[in-house]
XYZ file of C-alpha atoms in Angstrom:
625
model
C -30.676 -21.993 -9.409
C -27.711 -23.830 -10.530
C -29.433 -26.997 -11.635
C -26.942 -28.250 -14.120
C -23.182 -27.866 -14.344
C -21.144 -28.197 -17.614
C -17.568 -29.453 -17.215
C -14.926 -30.378 -19.753
C -12.275 -33.070 -18.741
C -9.273 -34.504 -20.427
C -8.956 -38.169 -19.711
C -7.685 -41.518 -21.129
C -10.884 -43.291 -22.445
C -10.008 -46.740 -23.841
C -13.701 -47.249 -24.950
C -13.696 -45.026 -27.989
C -10.236 -46.211 -29.196
C -9.949 -49.365 -31.412
C -8.359 -52.439 -29.627
C -4.665 -52.430 -30.152
C -4.301 -48.609 -31.003
C -2.382 -46.472 -28.564
C -4.278 -44.566 -26.056
C -4.895 -40.820 -26.911
C -6.104 -38.045 -24.593
C -9.862 -37.605 -25.007
C -11.756 -34.308 -24.357
C -15.262 -34.839 -23.036
C -18.022 -32.625 -21.705
C -20.183 -33.603 -18.944
C -23.435 -32.269 -17.775
C -23.809 -32.831 -13.972
C -27.140 -32.904 -11.948
C -26.745 -30.111 -9.404
C -30.601 -30.126 -8.421
C -29.609 -31.540 -4.899
C -26.981 -28.917 -4.527
C -29.329 -26.210 -5.777
C -31.881 -27.201 -3.111
C -29.448 -26.660 -0.256
C -27.370 -23.677 -1.815
C -27.562 -21.351 1.096
C -26.343 -24.180 3.684
C -23.552 -25.348 1.308
C -22.246 -21.767 1.126
C -22.471 -21.107 4.903
C -20.459 -24.503 5.509
C -17.857 -23.834 2.741
C -17.520 -20.223 4.241
C -16.920 -21.685 7.632
C -14.872 -24.359 6.410
C -12.232 -22.105 4.678
C -11.867 -20.095 7.605
C -11.434 -23.278 9.877
C -8.823 -24.514 7.520
C -6.882 -21.270 7.429
C -6.801 -21.152 11.406
C -5.848 -24.844 11.572
C -2.872 -24.016 9.322
C -1.947 -21.011 11.644
C -2.108 -23.522 14.642
C -0.484 -26.511 13.334
C 2.425 -24.363 11.370
C 3.467 -22.950 14.747
C 4.411 -26.469 16.073
C 4.788 -28.991 13.336
C 5.388 -29.145 9.356
C 2.932 -31.463 7.748
C 2.629 -32.891 4.371
C -0.463 -32.477 2.424
C -2.008 -35.749 3.557
C -1.556 -34.395 7.379
C 1.405 -36.708 8.301
C 4.212 -34.867 10.556
C 7.206 -34.526 8.433
C 9.474 -31.937 10.747
C 9.190 -29.668 13.641
C 8.510 -26.065 12.953
C 11.147 -23.316 13.254
C 9.926 -22.333 16.662
C 10.356 -25.900 17.870
C 13.879 -26.217 16.360
C 15.079 -22.850 18.050
C 14.016 -24.257 21.465
C 15.572 -27.391 20.785
C 18.885 -25.764 19.835
C 18.707 -23.584 22.961
C 18.112 -26.634 25.309
C 20.581 -28.889 23.444
C 23.236 -25.975 24.278
C 22.166 -25.954 27.832
C 22.445 -29.559 28.204
C 25.844 -29.790 26.427
C 27.583 -26.887 28.526
C 26.172 -27.719 32.118
C 24.813 -31.236 32.652
C 26.913 -33.142 30.125
C 30.339 -31.130 30.887
C 29.788 -31.239 34.736
C 29.189 -35.096 34.493
C 32.539 -35.479 32.624
C 34.348 -33.017 35.130
C 32.908 -35.143 38.059
C 34.088 -38.220 36.354
C 37.508 -36.953 35.751
C 37.937 -36.212 39.511
C 36.612 -39.569 40.546
C 33.253 -38.521 42.019
C 30.189 -40.596 41.275
C 27.737 -37.878 42.381
C 25.058 -36.566 40.163
C 25.307 -33.145 38.783
C 22.069 -32.211 40.513
C 23.226 -33.563 43.907
C 26.370 -31.207 43.500
C 24.365 -28.081 42.641
C 21.789 -28.840 45.333
C 24.731 -29.290 47.937
C 26.101 -25.943 46.829
C 22.845 -24.155 46.962
C 21.921 -25.341 50.492
C 25.521 -25.658 52.203
C 27.601 -23.240 50.009
C 30.372 -25.849 49.836
C 31.609 -27.042 46.382
C 33.552 -30.311 45.622
C 36.902 -30.039 43.773
C 35.308 -31.124 40.531
C 32.329 -28.491 40.876
C 34.891 -25.764 41.603
C 36.759 -26.619 38.600
C 33.808 -26.701 36.428
C 32.351 -23.466 37.555
C 35.606 -21.475 37.713
C 37.622 -22.949 34.560
C 35.435 -24.943 32.377
C 31.996 -22.746 32.351
C 33.170 -19.503 33.653
C 31.112 -16.154 33.497
C 31.262 -15.922 29.635
C 29.194 -19.195 28.918
C 26.779 -18.492 31.771
C 25.967 -15.015 30.349
C 25.608 -16.804 26.616
C 23.439 -19.624 27.879
C 21.329 -17.051 30.011
C 20.705 -14.921 26.775
C 19.805 -17.979 24.658
C 17.305 -19.489 27.134
C 15.748 -16.317 27.718
C 15.340 -15.408 24.101
C 13.767 -18.916 23.370
C 11.620 -18.798 26.286
C 10.454 -15.454 25.006
C 9.962 -16.465 21.622
C 7.745 -19.482 22.768
C 5.787 -17.418 24.944
C 5.177 -14.508 22.233
C 4.264 -17.134 19.433
C 1.596 -19.205 21.698
C 0.127 -15.865 22.994
C -0.192 -13.978 19.557
C -0.665 -16.770 17.129
C -1.930 -20.115 18.763
C -4.236 -18.547 21.315
C -5.489 -15.973 19.153
C -6.317 -18.296 16.354
C -7.833 -20.948 18.633
C -10.408 -18.428 20.168
C -11.480 -17.437 16.610
C -11.565 -21.115 15.868
C -13.924 -21.973 18.855
C -16.409 -19.233 17.367
C -16.405 -20.750 13.886
C -17.075 -24.261 15.074
C -19.832 -22.985 17.445
C -21.500 -21.406 14.464
C -21.305 -24.839 12.472
C -22.593 -26.710 15.404
C -25.496 -24.263 15.486
C -26.266 -25.070 11.848
C -25.767 -28.809 12.367
C -28.321 -28.610 15.224
C -30.920 -27.266 12.617
C -32.053 -30.762 11.402
C -34.315 -29.235 8.708
C -31.475 -27.481 6.984
C -28.464 -29.777 8.049
C -29.979 -33.267 7.127
C -30.072 -32.569 3.365
C -26.211 -31.907 3.398
C -25.509 -34.629 5.916
C -24.062 -32.224 8.310
C -24.076 -33.952 11.704
C -23.726 -32.131 15.134
C -21.952 -34.933 16.894
C -18.536 -34.759 14.875
C -18.673 -30.919 15.061
C -19.242 -31.060 18.677
C -16.189 -33.234 19.250
C -14.232 -31.077 17.332
C -15.210 -27.950 19.313
C -14.435 -29.837 22.580
C -10.862 -30.373 21.238
C -10.781 -26.901 20.321
C -11.536 -25.921 23.867
C -8.914 -28.337 25.190
C -6.270 -26.707 22.620
C -7.010 -23.325 24.180
C -6.674 -24.724 27.791
C -3.501 -26.610 26.990
C -1.795 -23.689 25.166
C -2.766 -21.389 28.231
C -1.136 -23.784 30.594
C 1.994 -24.272 28.317
C 1.875 -20.292 28.100
C 2.181 -20.363 31.902
C 4.656 -23.018 32.000
C 6.907 -21.305 29.624
C 6.740 -17.994 31.983
C 7.541 -20.132 34.974
C 10.330 -21.906 33.054
C 11.990 -18.532 32.029
C 11.650 -17.269 35.471
C 13.540 -20.350 36.912
C 16.100 -20.252 34.139
C 16.805 -16.723 34.928
C 17.043 -17.482 38.763
C 19.403 -20.338 38.131
C 21.841 -18.428 35.878
C 21.762 -15.485 38.575
C 22.727 -17.909 41.122
C 25.288 -19.702 39.057
C 26.869 -16.481 38.313
C 27.094 -15.220 41.720
C 28.374 -18.813 42.774
C 31.283 -18.382 40.203
C 32.063 -15.058 41.615
C 32.203 -16.224 45.151
C 34.309 -19.161 44.314
C 36.621 -17.151 42.251
C 40.151 -17.213 44.118
C 41.171 -13.835 42.784
C 38.056 -11.999 43.942
C 38.425 -13.540 47.510
C 42.126 -12.361 47.764
C 41.385 -8.839 46.555
C 38.909 -7.718 49.403
C 38.536 -4.295 47.962
C 37.381 -5.614 44.731
C 35.206 -8.079 46.457
C 33.756 -5.244 48.349
C 32.914 -3.164 45.235
C 31.344 -6.310 43.505
C 27.524 -5.935 43.524
C 25.722 -8.752 45.128
C 22.982 -10.201 43.033
C 19.665 -10.952 44.503
C 18.899 -14.748 44.277
C 15.524 -16.195 44.488
C 16.638 -19.573 46.218
C 13.125 -21.253 46.149
C 12.924 -20.912 42.298
C 16.601 -22.257 41.977
C 15.604 -25.116 44.283
C 12.448 -25.921 42.081
C 14.619 -25.814 38.882
C 17.206 -28.173 40.214
C 14.606 -30.526 41.471
C 12.247 -30.460 38.622
C 13.516 -28.758 35.553
C 17.226 -29.528 35.562
C 16.833 -33.170 34.695
C 13.805 -33.152 32.818
C 13.005 -30.632 30.119
C 9.098 -30.207 30.359
C 8.396 -27.847 27.545
C 9.953 -30.107 24.816
C 7.376 -32.612 24.460
C 4.561 -29.863 24.002
C 6.656 -28.582 21.064
C 7.446 -31.901 19.418
C 11.145 -31.880 20.490
C 11.218 -35.584 21.463
C 11.558 -38.519 19.235
C 8.546 -40.046 17.774
C 7.362 -43.572 18.732
C 7.256 -45.761 15.639
C 6.390 -49.141 17.261
C 3.066 -47.963 18.842
C 1.987 -46.289 15.336
C 1.413 -43.059 16.958
C 3.959 -40.349 16.435
C 2.672 -38.353 19.300
C 2.684 -41.096 22.053
C 6.332 -40.634 22.796
C 5.612 -37.001 23.880
C 4.190 -38.099 26.966
C 7.489 -39.118 28.332
C 9.624 -36.240 29.602
C 12.846 -35.837 27.693
C 15.869 -36.420 29.789
C 18.596 -33.970 29.536
C 21.145 -35.379 31.977
C 23.012 -38.475 31.382
C 21.862 -41.470 33.137
C 24.150 -42.669 35.822
C 24.100 -45.253 38.627
C 23.384 -43.629 42.128
C 26.390 -43.131 44.140
C 27.695 -45.290 47.153
C 26.307 -44.479 50.489
C 28.623 -43.049 53.025
C 29.495 -44.254 56.806
C 26.280 -42.936 58.140
C 24.262 -45.161 55.701
C 22.863 -42.238 53.666
C 23.737 -40.381 50.402
C 25.155 -37.307 52.235
C 23.327 -33.954 52.148
C 21.274 -34.864 49.294
C 18.866 -37.103 51.633
C 18.582 -34.163 54.022
C 17.847 -31.811 51.275
C 15.225 -34.202 49.663
C 12.879 -33.471 52.844
C 13.225 -29.653 52.363
C 12.582 -29.907 48.679
C 9.485 -32.013 49.439
C 8.257 -29.328 51.536
C 8.875 -26.671 49.089
C 7.130 -28.651 46.351
C 4.099 -29.149 48.744
C 4.104 -25.449 49.437
C 4.240 -24.626 45.615
C 1.357 -26.943 44.723
C -1.298 -23.939 45.229
C -0.860 -20.761 43.561
C 2.474 -21.811 41.821
C 1.257 -25.112 40.584
C 3.384 -25.995 37.560
C 1.117 -27.235 34.608
C 4.307 -28.514 32.849
C 4.594 -31.253 35.386
C 1.785 -33.336 33.881
C 0.039 -34.915 36.914
C -2.468 -37.474 35.628
C -6.098 -36.577 36.140
C -5.474 -32.790 35.452
C -5.215 -30.789 32.434
C -1.412 -30.715 32.633
C -1.149 -34.405 31.046
C -2.270 -33.148 27.543
C 0.470 -32.399 25.175
C -0.173 -29.321 22.963
C 1.099 -31.044 19.701
C -1.012 -34.081 20.585
C -4.295 -32.329 20.988
C -3.529 -30.104 18.070
C -3.155 -33.062 15.734
C -6.487 -34.717 17.072
C -8.111 -31.207 16.531
C -6.757 -31.161 12.865
C -8.075 -34.665 12.302
C -11.336 -34.025 13.886
C -11.903 -30.870 11.932
C -11.236 -32.444 8.786
C -13.762 -35.254 9.584
C -16.492 -32.922 10.520
C -16.189 -30.670 7.641
C -15.782 -33.546 4.971
C -18.871 -35.240 5.800
C -21.049 -32.914 3.778
C -18.580 -33.563 0.691
C -18.724 -37.282 1.121
C -22.446 -37.346 1.331
C -23.167 -34.990 -1.622
C -20.377 -36.321 -4.110
C -22.513 -39.418 -5.122
C -25.393 -37.084 -6.273
C -23.381 -35.340 -8.830
C -24.189 -37.827 -11.608
C -23.565 -37.106 -15.197
C -26.847 -36.495 -17.159
C -25.109 -36.303 -20.488
C -21.655 -37.114 -21.822
C -20.437 -35.525 -25.183
C -17.283 -36.871 -26.430
C -15.672 -33.866 -28.147
C -12.284 -34.702 -29.392
C -9.644 -37.756 -29.491
C -6.771 -35.867 -30.976
C -4.061 -34.484 -28.657
C -4.375 -30.699 -28.292
C -2.431 -28.729 -25.960
C -4.396 -25.559 -25.797
C -8.403 -25.861 -26.185
C -10.376 -22.903 -25.645
C -14.124 -23.120 -24.874
C -16.740 -20.584 -24.754
C -20.240 -20.906 -23.366
C -23.612 -19.099 -23.535
C -27.442 -19.477 -22.823
C -30.213 -19.123 -25.515
C -32.101 -15.810 -25.120
C -35.276 -17.403 -25.830
C -35.254 -20.802 -24.158
C -33.604 -21.046 -20.870
C -33.088 -24.880 -21.463
C -30.987 -24.465 -24.376
C -27.188 -23.674 -23.998
C -24.244 -23.450 -26.479
C -20.727 -24.199 -26.099
C -17.975 -23.913 -28.615
C -14.397 -24.835 -28.752
C -11.707 -24.627 -31.749
C -9.216 -27.183 -32.697
C -6.804 -27.573 -35.543
C -7.548 -30.494 -37.959
C -5.353 -32.423 -40.318
C -1.861 -33.596 -40.074
C 1.481 -33.155 -41.926
C 1.017 -36.199 -44.075
C -2.542 -35.195 -44.932
C -1.705 -31.644 -45.800
C 2.047 -31.438 -47.334
C 1.762 -27.786 -47.550
C 1.479 -27.491 -43.780
C -1.608 -25.246 -44.037
C -3.784 -26.839 -41.395
C -7.599 -25.673 -41.743
C -9.183 -24.999 -38.353
C -12.606 -25.512 -37.152
C -14.950 -24.108 -34.409
C -17.312 -26.894 -33.140
C -20.533 -25.624 -31.940
C -22.566 -27.809 -29.551
C -26.156 -27.123 -28.602
C -27.626 -28.873 -25.469
C -31.306 -29.076 -25.077
C -32.450 -29.829 -21.453
C -35.913 -31.371 -21.586
C -38.455 -29.608 -19.103
C -39.480 -31.694 -16.054
C -37.909 -34.627 -14.586
C -39.052 -37.413 -12.184
C -41.852 -37.185 -9.553
C -39.374 -36.766 -6.799
C -38.029 -33.655 -8.033
C -34.434 -34.982 -8.711
C -34.183 -32.606 -11.627
C -32.643 -35.287 -13.651
C -34.430 -34.482 -17.035
C -33.044 -35.949 -20.428
C -30.601 -33.926 -22.328
C -30.162 -33.987 -26.165
C -27.231 -32.828 -28.026
C -26.664 -31.327 -31.645
C -23.576 -29.836 -33.313
C -22.251 -28.245 -36.289
C -18.659 -27.009 -37.269
C -17.368 -23.729 -38.761
C -14.635 -24.264 -40.956
C -11.798 -21.274 -41.337
C -9.883 -21.156 -44.402
C -6.343 -22.301 -44.579
C -4.878 -18.823 -44.577
C -6.443 -17.841 -41.419
C -6.097 -19.319 -38.012
C -8.572 -18.894 -34.964
C -7.061 -16.694 -32.294
C -9.868 -16.977 -29.800
C -13.731 -17.396 -29.562
C -16.430 -16.127 -27.137
C -20.272 -15.674 -26.810
C -21.943 -12.322 -27.408
C -25.460 -11.586 -26.542
C -28.401 -13.312 -28.159
C -26.148 -16.562 -28.505
C -23.963 -14.906 -31.252
C -20.375 -16.453 -31.447
C -17.820 -13.985 -31.551
C -14.619 -15.251 -33.386
C -11.272 -13.437 -33.651
C -9.346 -14.673 -36.759
C -5.758 -13.741 -37.878
C -4.006 -14.062 -41.252
C -1.486 -16.941 -41.353
C -0.006 -16.826 -44.794
C 0.921 -14.142 -47.065
C -1.064 -13.450 -50.277
C -0.061 -10.370 -52.543
C -3.792 -10.080 -53.765
C -5.169 -10.263 -50.030
C -4.605 -8.383 -46.759
C -1.234 -8.409 -45.510
C -0.220 -11.466 -42.969
C -1.042 -11.105 -39.481
C -3.935 -8.849 -40.030
C -6.946 -9.919 -38.016
C -10.673 -9.618 -38.229
C -13.547 -10.036 -35.744
C -16.697 -11.768 -36.670
C -20.199 -12.211 -34.912
C -21.814 -15.432 -36.025
C -25.591 -16.148 -35.003
C -25.840 -19.596 -33.804
C -29.560 -19.905 -34.409
C -28.868 -20.244 -38.339
C -26.348 -23.099 -38.045
C -27.223 -26.461 -39.511
C -27.181 -28.503 -36.457
C -27.337 -32.350 -36.615
C -28.290 -34.595 -33.623
C -25.243 -36.371 -31.846
C -25.214 -39.903 -31.380
C -23.716 -40.131 -27.831
C -23.293 -43.728 -27.593
C -21.302 -44.811 -30.773
C -17.833 -43.549 -29.422
C -17.144 -41.114 -32.230
C -16.364 -37.449 -31.470
C -18.455 -34.372 -32.316
C -15.819 -33.542 -35.322
C -16.185 -37.033 -36.762
C -19.930 -36.992 -36.607
C -20.388 -33.342 -38.315
C -18.051 -34.358 -40.950
C -19.870 -37.545 -41.704
C -23.372 -35.733 -41.790
C -22.277 -32.768 -43.532
C -22.900 -30.340 -40.680
C -20.049 -28.068 -41.758
C -20.249 -24.535 -42.984
C -17.066 -22.291 -44.155
C -16.880 -18.795 -43.668
C -15.697 -17.834 -47.103
C -18.075 -19.643 -49.331
C -21.391 -20.972 -47.682
C -24.215 -18.573 -48.080
C -25.703 -19.408 -44.619
C -23.127 -17.334 -42.607
C -21.980 -14.396 -44.589
C -25.699 -13.104 -44.960
C -25.946 -12.811 -41.360
C -22.470 -12.613 -40.135
C -21.066 -9.082 -39.027
C -17.458 -8.566 -39.285
C -14.784 -5.974 -38.866
C -11.106 -5.845 -39.870
C -8.670 -4.928 -37.074
C -5.776 -2.836 -38.567
C -3.409 -4.219 -36.251
C -0.832 -6.997 -36.673
C -0.304 -9.560 -33.879
C -3.806 -9.937 -32.289
C -3.464 -12.606 -29.475
C -5.726 -14.232 -27.072
C -7.687 -13.836 -25.024
C -10.660 -12.297 -26.542
C -13.075 -10.689 -23.750
C -16.658 -10.116 -24.881
C -19.419 -8.455 -22.842
C -22.929 -8.660 -24.080
C -24.288 -6.296 -21.504
C -21.984 -3.432 -22.465
C -21.678 -4.454 -25.989
C -17.892 -4.445 -26.433
C -15.081 -6.636 -27.180
C -11.638 -6.578 -26.041
C -8.478 -8.165 -27.464
C -4.628 -7.728 -27.165
C -2.506 -6.740 -30.047
C 1.274 -6.860 -29.312
C 2.794 -6.389 -25.990
C 1.747 -2.946 -25.103
C -1.634 -2.493 -26.905
C -5.264 -3.227 -25.925
C -7.873 -2.963 -28.503
C -11.564 -2.103 -27.640
C -14.445 -2.528 -30.095
C -17.885 -1.357 -29.946
C -20.105 -4.206 -31.299
C -23.448 -2.257 -31.272
C -22.213 0.582 -33.308
C -24.145 -0.627 -36.432
C -27.156 -0.992 -34.482
C -26.763 2.571 -33.018
C -26.202 4.036 -36.580
C -29.405 2.412 -37.744
C -31.181 3.920 -35.002
C -29.609 7.427 -35.388
C -30.767 7.234 -39.105
C -34.416 6.354 -38.207
C -34.177 9.211 -35.511
C -33.066 11.680 -38.125
C -35.663 10.772 -40.481
C -38.287 11.220 -37.787
C -36.906 14.614 -36.714
C -37.050 15.852 -40.364
C -40.756 14.646 -40.672
C -41.607 16.509 -37.676
C -39.925 19.701 -38.786
C -41.828 19.491 -41.965
C -45.053 19.231 -40.116
C -44.203 22.134 -37.941
C -43.196 24.360 -41.029
C -46.660 23.572 -42.586
C -48.501 24.530 -39.314
C -46.653 27.659 -38.970
C -47.457 28.650 -42.641
C -51.146 27.840 -42.169
C -51.454 30.199 -38.928
C -49.719 32.933 -40.815
C -52.184 32.855 -43.629
C -55.065 32.850 -41.120
C -53.641 35.799 -39.433
C -53.345 37.809 -42.788
C -57.112 37.084 -43.342
C -58.480 38.310 -40.181
C -58.284 42.206 -40.866
C -60.064 41.789 -44.167
C -62.979 40.050 -42.216
C -63.032 42.975 -39.600
C -63.255 45.457 -42.456
């Protein structure tokens, strides 16, 4: 079990710096109490596994509609939404806006919707509408707009079907598994996993699935209506074209396009004035006053310029539009059954949910449900011991960690730094040291089983000569410290510069001294003050038990990889060489020598036995005689 965790942090610590001195980055090692996490290790792993998948799925769902900051704030619409907005803006610019301008130029105050409905029902076009269809718009723009809207609808439909719905279905399954774990109170209570927030997230996920399905249907209906409208518009342009009317032969050869009048009427009455899919895809502007960036999406985005209604004629009505309104009302009543449009958004039905709104609510609810375990367990990670390692600024400090082979409550970790400064050492040869810290965790703890047993610390330093530099360190088996050293200065009487050597130093024989954890001095200062320092070249403690090997390769560089189970060490030399060394070769040689001695003794014994048997066989004939 993971009862304790050793972490190393770099921070600004003003407590260990004299008042008035500049703040320096401090390196500290913390031993954290992981007893509570160890008790619920399986449950935490299950929640973390599900949380990683849920986070990835939410990234897929939200990425389809919005672009969010790391804090979850909407910063922009997605590429899909921008493509849809470009297509609808082009449609608005070329048909409703242009038609409004042309009608105004001809002195007409009628709405574009009224003119098109009049053309659909009666087949007659006003001069302004005739000019717009035959000259301003023409067949070329109708075909372009038809292709653009058809491509936009197809993209939205495919994305919702292949990404959003597929991800939401898997998300519902994942949240259901988390809810099942949360309802198991014996396992969920220690990690503070509550079923109610998870159930709310699951309900929102189901709502997202329903809304996405309805938006998918609305997209298919909108695409069909756009196609029917453009087909009817293209046929109307051909019918109103004077050149085709004058040439009867050409008119007879022109194929008649089939038109779905009901779909065109529904498009003009509902979809022409108000674009229904935009709010679902975050096309509408956000509402800043309400504080909710999604509240504005409840109002449909108008695509037709607002104008005052036209004056009534002599009969007291608005012309054919009033008569047509009754027909369209019957059409809408007849289509409420199997052809109900979920994009209309009637209150009290599922259509009043905006896709972007429920997706953002689901994102927030999932984060709340999954982070409750983190918020509950974070206060339990209290440091048992804090060791101040160093106060000097170091850019690269490497640490190595190992456990004692004899006592599981004893662990070692080592780090190497460069000591001295240019003023202290004019020659520029900065001696480097390796600090070895031994942590002893006292067995037991409080009666409640919190695992917070006291921890003591001891340390010593290993000094490296000035003409050598520490490349890297790592722990081998039996708490032996592997040190990779390299020559940094040339000496005609010694090995050439750049040559490296690999040492195995046993930590059990080092002169450790207890550390005072409250006085504010770091490990290096306390070891220097108490004389807990040994040098590789002069001290008799280390060379007697240290095993070493010279690496005949210039340019050894970190990292140093050491494997205690396989008994090998690996390092890099240059740019294209990797050196692999057998660390147990000496042990194997000793075993082989012992085996050879035993084999020789056995051979001598066998030879003596054979000679004795031959002598007995020679004596047997004499005995018979």
